[in-house]
Amino acid sequence: MQHDPSRTSYYVGDDFYQSLVDSYSDWQTDDSEITDPELRDICRRLLEKEARLLEQNRLDDWLTLYVPECVYWVPATPHGGDPRTEIAVCFDDRRRVEDRIFRLKNEFAWSQQPQSRTARLVSNVSAFATGDDNILMVRSTFLTTEFQAGDKRTYTGWYGHKFEFQEGDWKIIVKQVNLIDCDQNLRNLSIIL
Amino acid sequence: MTPDDSFNRGIPAPFSSRFDFNDLIFEDRVHQSIYTDEAIFREEMRKIFGGVWVYLAHESQIPEKNDYVASKLGLRPIIVVRDLTGRIRALYNRCTHRGATVCRHTQGNAKSFACPYHGWSYFNSGKISGVPWPDGYADDFSDPKYNLAQVPRVQSYRGFIFGTLNPDMPPLEEYLGGVKAPLDDWLDRHPGGTLSFCDANRLKFNGNWKLLYDNSADGYHVIFSHRSLLAMENRFVEKGDEDKGMAYYKSSPDNAPFYVKVFENGHHYKDKRPAVDTSPGGLWSIEGPHPGMEHYEEMIREKLGDKAGAVLDLASSEPVNINIFPNLHILGNHVQVSQPISLTETDTTWWGTAVIDENDDLHGCVDAVNALRMRTQESFPNFGELDDLINFEQIQTGLAGVEDEWVYMHRGLGIPDRIKRDTDGYLIGPPTDEVFLRETMQVYKNLMMNDPNLIIERDIDAVFD
Ligand code: FES
Ligand SMILES: [Fe+2]
């Protein structure tokens, strides 16, 4: 039976969690780093497009960069951890990320009234082969500045994206956001990083 | 407390208040200065955070001998450690020599702590173990005055570790009083009556710590402050179907069958269970959407049949708020700890909890329950608490208008028969009532009008119940 991941969450189970933990273990090796400038540029463009759409608050457009069965994951531990046994800052499947967008658009989400403005730098992009030509792992460093409630705050760290080639296009399966201060108390993290 | 009475014979109050709290706290209102005045904050850090039993850590964070975890008692940096003999201590993280912290990590396992500045070192009992080039000192360091200071009274209740510097406080269990009953209930719903911590959602807000405590049993704000969350959780609910989440606050919660109860010492309790179906599977049925929900539910139902409902309830949020003054809150499945950082800055850490199932009460489903439970717990800090925290920040902003002096908390006051007493004598009010706040403020006032004689301990063998 086909399930609509916007309405039900059948894909987030033991196998999925295990593959997630495996994908994010020991992947940034010198041997697997991709040197082909064209492929690297594709990765860089996707990351830059994602940053642009988030800066512009085009959240529905942003979500079109993702496959239906996706994850937005902000671990609360510097090593990423195992989301089956550890709380994360955010761990959103497709439905929850749509919930998040629904709430952000709701005029009664007080933590986003008035709405934050953000500027997002993404840099130091390196792509890594995975053994499956249709799947890439991509590491980048980010610096996001948020203007909210009269002051500026920064979020910084590195992204670990998992990309998949689907129907002629590279899409995002997983976005892991590794904040350098992920295990510290954070003030009003109500934006999507 | 220490053998040499010329040292540490009690800490004289460094600040004496220019306020008379009789002028600041009334039955129906409090003065804005209790949220905005630096001198009052400094006094709170002694009279409350020090003067009463303050939650420090959970035993599951230090399961083995020599495990430690960093904490704070008010603004004092503390190392909560299970020492070489297994005794739990709360050491001041402050070198006896010139005051540097001796431990710079948030947790770990260590038999001793060496100060990075000049190398004085201490056993994890707090006893000094040595100093570099001791022949440069006329003393031999056998005097306990060189040991690390420690919190003289450290006690646990069912895994929750508390400390106080006040010799006149009653024992912890007596301090907890009536709030032990809902805490026991909450723990006993889990196999073995216990839980483990599994990391946290860590938040902070730029506001006074009391703004969070004032909110903790507040049923008045829910449908307003959390309006976006309620809309989100119910966006797929069809007309005629049961609402999800905290929807029992909708329409007229004061006529709904749930209540707020006020215990002694500023503790209180919001019991929302009477408003929900608590038969097996009832709690699960009102959970909003969570990652993995349908997958694990199907798996657990296939495996357990009739018994699935009760197991799924353990992945669901328990509809209670248990508030233990001044810094510990049990809500849903979280252990929420608040930590003042300054007059206008407070950390609030929402520890997640996991089920431990040593006797297989969950019939092989404990890992599935915990995988679900991680996601159910992430929901409220992400989509609910942020809206409260911004409201706390905006109270702090609003209170800068100092000529506008009063903050009201008189909802329910003076209405005949609205507030009742239960058979134990505890006040019970409708869920939106501010009776919990009025009662807490009287406890607060009493504490602030008395000057406790706070002490520290350096004799590592001293036992003080
Ligand atoms: S301050 Fe610790 S050894 Fe000097
Ligand atoms: Fe709230």
Short mmCIF file of N, CA, C and O in Angstrom, two decimals, chain A residues 3-13 16-17 59-60 62-63 66-72 90-104 173 192, chain B residues 229 231-237 244 284-298 371-372 375-376 378-379 382-383:
data_model
loop_
_atom_site.label_atom_id
_atom_site.label_comp_id
_atom_site.label_asym_id
_atom_site.label_seq_id
_atom_site.Cartn_x
_atom_site.Cartn_y
_atom_site.Cartn_z
N HIS A 3 1.65 4.99 1.00
CA HIS A 3 1.23 5.94 2.03
C HIS A 3 1.69 7.33 1.64
O HIS A 3 2.78 7.49 1.09
N ASP A 4 0.89 8.32 1.94
CA ASP A 4 1.28 9.70 1.69
C ASP A 4 2.05 10.21 2.91
O ASP A 4 1.47 10.36 3.98
N PRO A 5 3.35 10.44 2.75
CA PRO A 5 4.15 10.82 3.93
C PRO A 5 3.78 12.20 4.50
O PRO A 5 4.22 12.56 5.59
N SER A 6 2.98 12.96 3.75
CA SER A 6 2.49 14.22 4.32
C SER A 6 1.38 13.97 5.33
O SER A 6 1.08 14.84 6.15
N ARG A 7 0.77 12.80 5.25
CA ARG A 7 -0.36 12.52 6.14
C ARG A 7 -0.06 11.44 7.17
O ARG A 7 -0.60 11.47 8.27
N THR A 8 0.75 10.48 6.82
CA THR A 8 1.07 9.41 7.75
C THR A 8 2.58 9.20 7.75
O THR A 8 3.26 9.56 6.79
N SER A 9 3.09 8.63 8.84
CA SER A 9 4.53 8.42 8.93
C SER A 9 4.83 6.95 9.09
O SER A 9 4.98 6.44 10.20
N TYR A 10 4.86 6.26 7.95
CA TYR A 10 5.22 4.84 7.97
C TYR A 10 6.71 4.63 7.70
O TYR A 10 7.25 3.59 8.02
N TYR A 11 7.33 5.62 7.09
CA TYR A 11 8.72 5.35 6.69
C TYR A 11 9.73 5.53 7.81
O TYR A 11 10.85 5.04 7.72
N VAL A 12 9.33 6.24 8.88
CA VAL A 12 10.28 6.42 9.98
C VAL A 12 10.16 5.24 10.94
O VAL A 12 9.33 5.23 11.86
N GLY A 13 10.96 4.24 10.70
CA GLY A 13 10.97 3.04 11.54
C GLY A 13 12.40 2.62 11.79
O GLY A 13 13.35 3.33 11.45
N PHE A 16 14.81 2.68 8.80
CA PHE A 16 15.11 4.04 8.39
C PHE A 16 16.11 4.70 9.35
O PHE A 16 17.11 5.29 8.93
N TYR A 17 15.84 4.56 10.64
CA TYR A 17 16.76 5.14 11.63
C TYR A 17 18.15 4.54 11.48
O TYR A 17 19.16 5.23 11.56
N LEU A 59 8.91 28.98 2.05
CA LEU A 59 9.06 27.68 2.72
C LEU A 59 8.48 26.53 1.89
O LEU A 59 9.03 25.42 1.90
N ASP A 60 7.38 26.78 1.19
CA ASP A 60 6.82 25.71 0.35
C ASP A 60 7.75 25.39 -0.81
O ASP A 60 7.95 24.23 -1.16
N TRP A 62 10.94 25.89 -0.75
CA TRP A 62 12.09 25.22 -0.12
C TRP A 62 11.84 23.73 -0.01
O TRP A 62 12.71 22.91 -0.34
N LEU A 63 10.63 23.35 0.40
CA LEU A 63 10.34 21.94 0.63
C LEU A 63 10.32 21.14 -0.68
O LEU A 63 10.52 19.92 -0.66
N TYR A 66 13.16 18.77 -1.44
CA TYR A 66 13.28 17.53 -0.67
C TYR A 66 12.47 16.41 -1.31
O TYR A 66 11.41 16.64 -1.89
N VAL A 67 12.94 15.18 -1.15
CA VAL A 67 12.15 14.01 -1.56
C VAL A 67 10.96 13.89 -0.60
O VAL A 67 11.00 14.45 0.51
N PRO A 68 9.91 13.17 -0.98
CA PRO A 68 8.75 13.05 -0.07
C PRO A 68 9.13 12.46 1.29
O PRO A 68 8.67 12.94 2.32
N GLU A 69 9.98 11.44 1.31
CA GLU A 69 10.31 10.80 2.58
C GLU A 69 11.65 11.36 3.08
O GLU A 69 12.70 10.73 2.96
N CYS A 70 11.57 12.56 3.64
CA CYS A 70 12.78 13.29 3.99
C CYS A 70 12.90 13.45 5.50
O CYS A 70 12.00 13.11 6.25
N VAL A 71 14.05 13.99 5.92
CA VAL A 71 14.26 14.32 7.34
C VAL A 71 15.02 15.63 7.46
O VAL A 71 15.99 15.87 6.74
N TYR A 72 14.54 16.45 8.39
CA TYR A 72 15.26 17.66 8.81
C TYR A 72 15.67 17.41 10.26
O TYR A 72 14.81 17.22 11.12
N CYS A 90 15.72 19.23 16.81
CA CYS A 90 14.59 19.02 15.90
C CYS A 90 14.82 17.68 15.21
O CYS A 90 15.96 17.36 14.83
N PHE A 91 13.77 16.93 15.05
CA PHE A 91 13.83 15.75 14.18
C PHE A 91 12.50 15.68 13.46
O PHE A 91 11.51 15.18 13.99
N ASP A 92 12.46 16.22 12.25
CA ASP A 92 11.20 16.34 11.52
C ASP A 92 11.18 15.38 10.34
O ASP A 92 12.08 15.39 9.50
N ASP A 93 10.15 14.56 10.27
CA ASP A 93 9.88 13.83 9.03
C ASP A 93 9.07 14.76 8.12
O ASP A 93 8.84 15.93 8.44
N ARG A 94 8.64 14.26 6.98
CA ARG A 94 7.89 15.10 6.03
C ARG A 94 6.69 15.78 6.68
O ARG A 94 6.47 16.97 6.57
N ARG A 95 5.90 15.00 7.41
CA ARG A 95 4.68 15.56 7.99
C ARG A 95 5.01 16.63 9.03
O ARG A 95 4.39 17.69 9.09
N ARG A 96 6.03 16.36 9.86
CA ARG A 96 6.36 17.33 10.89
C ARG A 96 6.98 18.59 10.29
O ARG A 96 6.77 19.68 10.80
N VAL A 97 7.72 18.45 9.24
CA VAL A 97 8.29 19.66 8.64
C VAL A 97 7.17 20.48 7.99
O VAL A 97 7.18 21.71 8.02
N GLU A 98 6.15 19.79 7.49
CA GLU A 98 4.97 20.52 6.99
C GLU A 98 4.20 21.16 8.14
O GLU A 98 3.69 22.28 8.01
N ASP A 99 4.15 20.46 9.29
CA ASP A 99 3.58 21.07 10.50
C ASP A 99 4.33 22.34 10.86
O ASP A 99 3.75 23.37 11.19
N ARG A 100 5.64 22.24 10.80
CA ARG A 100 6.49 23.38 11.16
C ARG A 100 6.18 24.57 10.25
O ARG A 100 6.04 25.71 10.71
N ILE A 101 6.07 24.29 8.97
CA ILE A 101 5.77 25.36 8.01
C ILE A 101 4.36 25.91 8.25
O ILE A 101 4.15 27.12 8.26
N PHE A 102 3.42 25.02 8.51
CA PHE A 102 2.04 25.45 8.82
C PHE A 102 2.06 26.41 10.01
O PHE A 102 1.45 27.47 9.99
N ARG A 103 2.81 26.04 11.04
CA ARG A 103 2.83 26.89 12.24
C ARG A 103 3.52 28.22 11.95
O ARG A 103 3.08 29.27 12.42
N LEU A 104 4.62 28.16 11.20
CA LEU A 104 5.34 29.40 10.92
C LEU A 104 4.48 30.37 10.11
O LEU A 104 4.65 31.59 10.20
N ILE A 173 17.48 14.25 0.68
CA ILE A 173 16.78 13.24 1.50
C ILE A 173 16.86 13.63 2.97
O ILE A 173 15.88 13.54 3.70
N ILE A 192 13.74 27.85 10.56
CA ILE A 192 14.34 26.63 10.01
C ILE A 192 15.80 26.96 9.70
O ILE A 192 16.09 27.98 9.07
N LEU B 229 0.06 26.16 18.08
CA LEU B 229 0.29 24.73 18.30
C LEU B 229 -1.03 23.95 18.21
O LEU B 229 -1.11 22.90 17.57
N ALA B 231 -3.68 24.78 16.63
CA ALA B 231 -4.12 24.75 15.23
C ALA B 231 -3.33 23.71 14.46
O ALA B 231 -3.87 22.94 13.66
N MET B 232 -2.04 23.66 14.71
CA MET B 232 -1.16 22.74 13.99
C MET B 232 -1.53 21.28 14.30
O MET B 232 -1.66 20.47 13.39
N GLU B 233 -1.70 20.98 15.59
CA GLU B 233 -1.98 19.59 15.97
C GLU B 233 -3.32 19.10 15.43
O GLU B 233 -3.54 17.90 15.32
N ASN B 234 -4.19 20.03 15.16
CA ASN B 234 -5.54 19.64 14.75
C ASN B 234 -5.83 19.92 13.28
O ASN B 234 -6.97 19.92 12.86
N ARG B 235 -4.75 20.15 12.50
CA ARG B 235 -5.03 20.57 11.12
C ARG B 235 -5.64 19.46 10.27
O ARG B 235 -6.26 19.75 9.27
N PHE B 236 -5.49 18.22 10.68
CA PHE B 236 -6.10 17.13 9.90
C PHE B 236 -7.34 16.55 10.57
O PHE B 236 -7.93 15.60 10.07
N VAL B 237 -7.69 17.08 11.75
CA VAL B 237 -8.83 16.49 12.46
C VAL B 237 -10.12 16.89 11.77
O VAL B 237 -10.39 18.06 11.54
N LYS B 244 -7.06 16.72 19.16
CA LYS B 244 -5.75 16.24 19.61
C LYS B 244 -5.14 17.22 20.63
O LYS B 244 -5.51 18.39 20.71
N TRP B 284 -2.85 7.70 24.06
CA TRP B 284 -2.28 7.61 22.70
C TRP B 284 -3.26 8.20 21.67
O TRP B 284 -2.84 8.83 20.70
N SER B 285 -4.54 8.00 21.92
CA SER B 285 -5.53 8.43 20.92
C SER B 285 -5.60 9.95 20.77
O SER B 285 -6.10 10.44 19.77
N ILE B 286 -5.12 10.70 21.77
CA ILE B 286 -5.15 12.17 21.61
C ILE B 286 -3.78 12.74 21.26
O ILE B 286 -3.60 13.96 21.23
N GLU B 287 -2.79 11.88 21.03
CA GLU B 287 -1.49 12.40 20.60
C GLU B 287 -1.63 13.03 19.21
O GLU B 287 -2.27 12.46 18.33
N GLY B 288 -1.02 14.20 19.04
CA GLY B 288 -0.93 14.79 17.71
C GLY B 288 -0.02 13.94 16.85
O GLY B 288 0.48 12.89 17.30
N PRO B 289 0.24 14.34 15.60
CA PRO B 289 1.11 13.55 14.73
C PRO B 289 2.58 13.60 15.17
O PRO B 289 3.05 14.65 15.61
N HIS B 290 3.27 12.48 15.06
CA HIS B 290 4.69 12.43 15.40
C HIS B 290 5.41 11.54 14.38
O HIS B 290 4.82 10.60 13.86
N PRO B 291 6.69 11.83 14.15
CA PRO B 291 7.45 10.98 13.22
C PRO B 291 7.45 9.51 13.67
O PRO B 291 7.71 9.21 14.83
N GLY B 292 7.17 8.64 12.75
CA GLY B 292 7.20 7.21 13.04
C GLY B 292 5.93 6.67 13.68
O GLY B 292 5.83 5.47 13.97
N MET B 293 4.98 7.56 13.92
CA MET B 293 3.80 7.17 14.69
C MET B 293 3.06 5.96 14.10
O MET B 293 2.83 4.96 14.80
N GLU B 294 2.72 6.03 12.83
CA GLU B 294 1.91 4.97 12.24
C GLU B 294 2.71 3.68 12.12
O GLU B 294 2.19 2.59 12.36
N HIS B 295 3.98 3.81 11.78
CA HIS B 295 4.82 2.62 11.64
C HIS B 295 4.89 1.84 12.95
O HIS B 295 4.63 0.64 12.99
N TYR B 296 5.26 2.55 14.01
CA TYR B 296 5.45 1.84 15.28
C TYR B 296 4.12 1.39 15.88
O TYR B 296 4.03 0.34 16.50
N GLU B 297 3.10 2.20 15.68
CA GLU B 297 1.80 1.80 16.23
C GLU B 297 1.35 0.47 15.59
O GLU B 297 0.92 -0.45 16.29
N GLU B 298 1.47 0.40 14.27
CA GLU B 298 1.05 -0.82 13.58
C GLU B 298 1.86 -2.03 14.07
O GLU B 298 1.33 -3.09 14.35
N ALA B 371 11.66 4.93 20.81
CA ALA B 371 11.85 5.62 19.53
C ALA B 371 10.70 6.59 19.27
O ALA B 371 10.90 7.70 18.76
N LEU B 372 9.49 6.18 19.65
CA LEU B 372 8.35 7.08 19.53
C LEU B 372 8.40 8.21 20.54
O LEU B 372 8.10 9.37 20.24
N ARG B 375 10.31 11.36 19.85
CA ARG B 375 9.65 12.30 18.92
C ARG B 375 8.45 12.99 19.59
O ARG B 375 8.21 14.16 19.34
N THR B 376 7.71 12.25 20.44
CA THR B 376 6.58 12.93 21.10
C THR B 376 7.12 14.02 22.01
O THR B 376 6.52 15.09 22.13
N GLU B 378 9.85 15.83 21.61
CA GLU B 378 10.40 17.00 20.91
C GLU B 378 9.33 17.99 20.49
O GLU B 378 9.61 19.17 20.23
N SER B 379 8.10 17.53 20.45
CA SER B 379 7.05 18.37 19.88
C SER B 379 6.81 19.65 20.68
O SER B 379 6.87 20.76 20.13
N ASN B 382 9.48 22.42 20.65
CA ASN B 382 9.61 23.01 19.32
C ASN B 382 8.44 23.90 18.93
O ASN B 382 8.63 24.92 18.29
N PHE B 383 7.24 23.47 19.29
CA PHE B 383 6.07 24.15 18.73
C PHE B 383 5.19 24.83 19.77
O PHE B 383 4.24 25.51 19.42
#
